[in-house]
């Protein structure tokens, strides 16, 4: 390493540290009136060139994210199971409508998420932390010091289970609605795990008995308006380190899924949830279900607000390990992955950061 390269690395580290220690997040930069994206957020020239080349290619506008209607799920369960299976196998993403979560809860949760992020810095900073085991924390870029470029996004992260969260740990501005939203979205997740179990040819309670819904985390994401959105990302391409993600997004758009070698928009659908298969569900299904890459674009207009529910026990102490479900294996379909604990999987995922590579590769068996 040359002197100039070492100097550049040190300079970048100091910029990251200054941003981190401000505890103001990306919103703090915007509130300060910046007109250019700081260097720590700018993507590499190779990545920018690749995106420019891809944007020149014709897009297949006929591709749509599947929509699963749960309105008559009690009476037309086979239809719902079939819809979930097709979406989970082929796309890894789908939207659900008529899901049973009250409209006022959806609206209230988005308003409360935005309300927290728009609090004064001196109020928010008491929640600012990079402490791994803290249950409620606010921050910007969990992988700030590992990633090649920071994302244009702030996040409030709340571990809601498996141990009940003390309500007093939640910020007052979003406390009551977060608890109610958590309860209702967990109920929806339980139903989806039953449908996915049946889609895999298993008993409805199979994945629930594996404790796939035992814990969940809520991530309230805030993407401020960006002066140069073409230079950065709201969220770098990644797949999720959980069993299942249920996402509530506002009307702004920007979420994209990588499908058939191109990025496909996931358009906001009123009162719908976006559901995607997580890495751990792909692992235990032995690649039958797909955890696909997705990303969020930065935008001149903002803010964009979303609330993601990750179904995972996260760092909850457990000796339980997960590997491909034995009922799905055969001579023709041998195990693709080795067993791992959720803690080990998340530790690896967070150590590498959002580098554009799947964490699943690390857990594949060598042939």
XYZ file of C-alpha atoms in Angstrom:
367
model
C 0.000 0.000 0.000
C 1.412 3.359 -1.097
C 1.547 6.489 1.041
C -1.205 8.224 -0.957
C -3.492 5.183 -0.700
C -2.946 4.930 3.053
C -3.640 8.656 3.370
C -6.855 8.287 1.363
C -8.054 5.395 3.544
C -7.308 7.365 6.699
C -9.099 10.424 5.320
C -12.166 8.325 4.502
C -12.124 6.802 7.986
C -12.042 10.253 9.561
C -15.010 11.332 7.407
C -16.960 8.221 8.445
C -16.098 8.835 12.086
C -17.200 12.470 11.924
C -20.501 11.458 10.318
C -21.025 8.708 12.897
C -20.194 10.901 15.872
C -22.571 13.636 14.723
C -25.438 11.198 15.549
C -27.517 13.265 13.124
C -27.683 10.660 10.363
C -28.301 11.385 6.696
C -31.208 13.637 7.643
C -28.753 15.812 9.543
C -26.769 16.353 6.341
C -29.887 17.337 4.428
C -31.029 19.648 7.233
C -27.609 21.316 7.093
C -28.349 22.287 3.484
C -25.780 20.227 1.583
C -26.010 20.483 -2.219
C -23.587 17.671 -3.055
C -23.384 14.088 -1.824
C -20.382 13.637 0.539
C -17.649 11.308 -0.729
C -18.393 8.522 1.766
C -21.766 7.957 0.025
C -20.514 7.913 -3.579
C -20.446 4.505 -5.235
C -17.384 3.226 -7.079
C -16.901 4.230 -10.711
C -17.212 0.548 -11.705
C -20.595 0.253 -10.024
C -21.828 3.526 -11.519
C -20.679 2.461 -15.010
C -22.441 -0.909 -14.618
C -25.694 0.815 -13.686
C -25.415 3.174 -16.664
C -24.929 0.215 -19.040
C -27.902 -1.611 -17.530
C -30.108 1.478 -17.802
C -29.457 1.547 -21.568
C -30.777 -1.996 -22.006
C -34.458 -2.428 -22.918
C -36.637 -3.382 -19.950
C -39.327 -6.052 -20.035
C -42.233 -3.991 -18.805
C -44.561 -7.014 -18.756
C -42.846 -8.402 -15.663
C -44.949 -7.798 -12.564
C -44.509 -8.629 -8.897
C -47.199 -11.235 -8.017
C -50.117 -10.190 -5.806
C -51.682 -12.683 -3.370
C -55.185 -11.920 -2.093
C -55.791 -13.287 1.410
C -59.429 -12.145 1.645
C -60.938 -15.630 1.259
C -57.983 -17.580 2.652
C -60.204 -19.502 5.087
C -62.353 -20.831 2.240
C -59.922 -20.747 -0.707
C -56.752 -21.805 1.034
C -55.438 -23.947 -1.828
C -55.545 -20.921 -4.130
C -53.554 -18.823 -1.645
C -51.022 -21.640 -1.133
C -50.585 -21.984 -4.893
C -50.081 -18.233 -5.307
C -47.500 -18.076 -2.512
C -45.600 -21.099 -3.902
C -45.417 -19.724 -7.436
C -44.218 -16.325 -6.211
C -41.724 -17.733 -3.683
C -40.199 -20.149 -6.207
C -40.047 -17.883 -9.224
C -39.633 -14.321 -7.946
C -38.954 -14.514 -4.195
C -41.181 -11.445 -3.756
C -44.932 -10.891 -3.703
C -47.443 -8.364 -2.435
C -50.344 -9.325 -0.162
C -53.698 -7.562 -0.040
C -56.713 -8.055 2.241
C -54.267 -9.231 4.881
C -56.267 -8.287 7.963
C -54.020 -5.520 9.307
C -56.201 -2.457 9.899
C -55.690 0.530 7.576
C -55.403 2.942 10.509
C -52.550 0.811 11.878
C -50.702 0.938 8.521
C -51.123 4.705 8.253
C -50.282 5.249 11.922
C -47.108 3.178 11.725
C -45.752 5.089 8.720
C -46.613 8.423 10.355
C -44.930 7.393 13.618
C -41.804 6.153 11.803
C -41.528 9.476 10.009
C -42.303 11.281 13.266
C -39.353 9.656 15.020
C -36.855 10.456 12.268
C -38.009 14.064 12.133
C -37.480 14.644 15.854
C -34.714 17.100 16.837
C -31.235 15.531 16.860
C -30.865 16.096 20.598
C -33.930 13.889 21.179
C -32.955 11.146 18.729
C -29.324 10.941 19.778
C -30.118 9.150 23.050
C -31.139 6.181 20.877
C -28.092 6.413 18.586
C -25.952 3.310 19.056
C -23.817 0.662 17.361
C -24.072 -1.629 20.378
C -24.815 -5.081 18.931
C -27.173 -6.321 21.650
C -29.144 -3.125 22.228
C -32.831 -3.826 21.539
C -33.874 -0.336 20.444
C -31.399 1.780 18.546
C -31.275 4.446 15.884
C -28.433 4.798 13.437
C -27.311 5.185 9.859
C -25.766 2.224 8.023
C -25.158 -0.765 10.325
C -22.142 -1.546 8.111
C -20.850 2.031 7.921
C -17.210 1.051 8.505
C -17.320 -2.134 6.372
C -19.125 -1.025 3.203
C -17.384 0.512 0.206
C -19.941 3.337 0.187
C -22.539 4.416 2.718
C -26.264 4.364 1.932
C -28.590 7.385 1.941
C -30.739 6.016 4.790
C -31.358 6.255 8.550
C -32.954 3.437 10.569
C -34.708 2.882 13.886
C -34.163 -0.792 14.796
C -36.389 -2.511 17.390
C -36.128 -6.138 18.547
C -39.732 -7.037 19.394
C -39.252 -10.714 20.263
C -38.849 -13.479 21.245
C -38.503 -11.764 24.647
C -41.213 -9.099 25.056
C -39.793 -5.622 24.692
C -40.275 -3.229 27.611
C -42.520 -0.530 26.070
C -40.536 2.165 27.895
C -37.533 1.359 25.691
C -39.437 2.594 22.628
C -39.425 6.315 21.766
C -42.633 7.918 22.998
C -43.506 9.319 19.549
C -43.948 5.815 18.114
C -44.453 3.647 21.222
C -48.133 2.683 21.187
C -48.506 2.217 17.431
C -45.293 0.176 17.223
C -46.618 -2.281 19.804
C -49.968 -2.631 18.015
C -48.360 -2.863 14.565
C -45.939 -5.490 15.874
C -48.826 -7.572 17.192
C -50.826 -7.422 13.972
C -47.920 -8.004 11.583
C -46.763 -10.997 13.666
C -50.236 -12.480 13.281
C -49.964 -12.029 9.509
C -46.506 -13.592 9.518
C -47.861 -16.638 11.352
C -50.464 -17.124 8.595
C -47.836 -16.719 5.860
C -45.569 -19.324 7.478
C -48.522 -21.733 7.506
C -49.170 -21.116 3.812
C -45.478 -21.509 2.969
C -45.319 -24.772 4.961
C -48.235 -26.134 2.938
C -46.629 -24.866 -0.269
C -43.587 -27.008 0.589
C -45.848 -30.059 1.072
C -45.490 -29.948 4.866
C -48.030 -29.638 7.682
C -49.265 -26.063 8.225
C -47.474 -25.714 11.577
C -44.147 -27.138 10.355
C -42.219 -23.855 10.010
C -43.847 -22.476 13.154
C -42.631 -25.556 15.064
C -39.151 -24.814 13.706
C -39.493 -21.434 15.489
C -39.270 -19.422 12.259
C -41.758 -16.921 13.714
C -40.395 -17.014 17.259
C -38.749 -13.603 17.042
C -39.117 -10.500 14.910
C -37.491 -7.095 14.495
C -38.941 -3.867 13.126
C -36.752 -1.558 11.034
C -38.217 1.889 10.388
C -36.263 3.296 7.444
C -36.077 6.958 6.453
C -34.649 7.965 3.057
C -34.250 11.763 2.839
C -34.326 13.644 -0.469
C -30.915 13.385 -2.127
C -29.227 16.182 -4.128
C -27.401 13.716 -6.429
C -29.338 10.420 -6.320
C -27.493 8.942 -9.310
C -24.263 8.814 -7.274
C -25.493 6.832 -4.262
C -28.097 4.293 -3.138
C -30.891 4.320 -0.597
C -30.005 0.696 0.116
C -27.320 -1.286 -1.716
C -28.379 -4.536 -3.363
C -28.719 -7.308 -0.800
C -30.864 -10.206 0.351
C -32.303 -10.409 3.871
C -30.680 -12.440 6.709
C -33.972 -13.775 8.069
C -36.707 -16.311 7.338
C -39.278 -13.861 5.974
C -39.643 -10.097 5.563
C -42.943 -8.207 5.574
C -42.468 -4.644 4.326
C -44.796 -1.674 4.611
C -43.798 1.088 2.174
C -45.223 4.531 1.568
C -46.258 5.927 -1.830
C -42.797 7.133 -2.904
C -41.505 3.998 -4.646
C -37.838 3.197 -5.254
C -37.780 -0.472 -4.189
C -36.446 -2.783 -6.905
C -36.038 -6.567 -7.188
C -33.430 -8.334 -9.330
C -35.342 -10.764 -11.556
C -34.416 -12.328 -14.904
C -31.139 -10.383 -14.957
C -32.715 -6.972 -14.580
C -34.019 -4.633 -11.892
C -37.805 -4.611 -11.619
C -39.754 -1.890 -9.778
C -41.972 -2.938 -6.863
C -44.693 -0.300 -7.233
C -46.402 0.850 -4.047
C -49.831 -0.764 -3.796
C -52.294 0.945 -1.471
C -52.763 -0.881 1.852
C -50.587 -3.791 0.678
C -47.527 -5.424 2.190
C -44.469 -6.508 0.225
C -43.323 -9.967 1.307
C -39.977 -11.545 0.468
C -38.279 -14.831 1.221
C -35.221 -14.471 3.469
C -31.840 -16.211 3.229
C -32.639 -18.599 6.077
C -35.845 -19.781 4.386
C -33.935 -20.406 1.157
C -31.397 -22.393 3.195
C -33.918 -24.628 4.995
C -35.955 -25.123 1.794
C -32.726 -26.271 0.101
C -33.038 -23.627 -2.642
C -36.686 -24.413 -3.480
C -37.693 -20.929 -2.308
C -35.700 -17.929 -3.502
C -34.191 -15.146 -1.408
C -33.472 -12.578 -4.093
C -31.443 -9.403 -4.245
C -33.261 -6.120 -3.888
C -32.281 -2.490 -3.467
C -33.715 0.982 -2.891
C -32.873 3.883 -5.183
C -32.032 7.313 -3.825
C -34.355 10.068 -5.037
C -34.401 13.850 -5.549
C -37.798 13.789 -3.842
C -38.272 12.655 -0.276
C -38.449 11.462 2.309
C -39.359 7.837 1.552
C -40.475 5.891 4.648
C -40.765 2.127 5.038
C -41.139 -0.310 7.926
C -39.644 -3.784 7.509
C -40.510 -6.690 9.799
C -37.731 -9.310 9.838
C -38.849 -12.693 11.146
C -35.764 -13.907 12.970
C -34.774 -14.555 16.592
C -31.821 -12.298 15.687
C -29.173 -12.582 18.433
C -31.424 -14.320 20.979
C -29.232 -16.943 22.734
C -30.091 -20.373 21.345
C -28.341 -23.657 20.600
C -30.830 -24.388 17.785
C -29.350 -24.968 14.352
C -30.973 -24.819 10.945
C -30.222 -26.898 7.874
C -32.172 -28.145 4.852
C -35.503 -29.708 5.921
C -35.058 -33.495 5.778
C -38.521 -34.098 4.297
C -37.463 -32.079 1.241
C -34.269 -34.051 0.608
C -33.707 -37.082 -1.600
C -30.972 -38.706 -3.686
C -31.954 -36.369 -6.509
C -32.112 -33.412 -4.145
C -29.210 -33.694 -1.669
C -28.523 -30.937 0.884
C -26.997 -27.785 -0.586
C -26.160 -26.139 2.746
C -24.543 -27.004 6.041
C -26.348 -26.381 9.306
C -25.903 -23.048 11.077
C -27.343 -21.173 14.011
C -29.174 -17.896 13.385
C -26.571 -16.119 15.514
C -23.694 -17.411 13.376
C -25.513 -16.526 10.173
C -26.196 -12.958 11.301
C -22.667 -12.536 12.644
C -21.258 -13.470 9.229
C -23.804 -11.293 7.380
C -22.997 -8.229 9.481
C -19.230 -8.780 9.346
C -19.226 -8.618 5.548
C -21.817 -5.815 5.330
C -23.891 -5.036 2.235
C -21.146 -5.891 -0.236
C -23.449 -7.120 -3.000
C -22.647 -10.791 -2.342
C -25.027 -13.372 -0.872
C -24.205 -14.628 2.626
C -25.645 -18.012 1.601
C -22.534 -18.837 -0.443
C -20.526 -19.042 2.798
C -22.829 -21.801 4.112
C -22.893 -23.990 1.000
C -21.547 -27.523 1.244
C -18.531 -28.192 -0.923
C -19.035 -30.908 -3.496
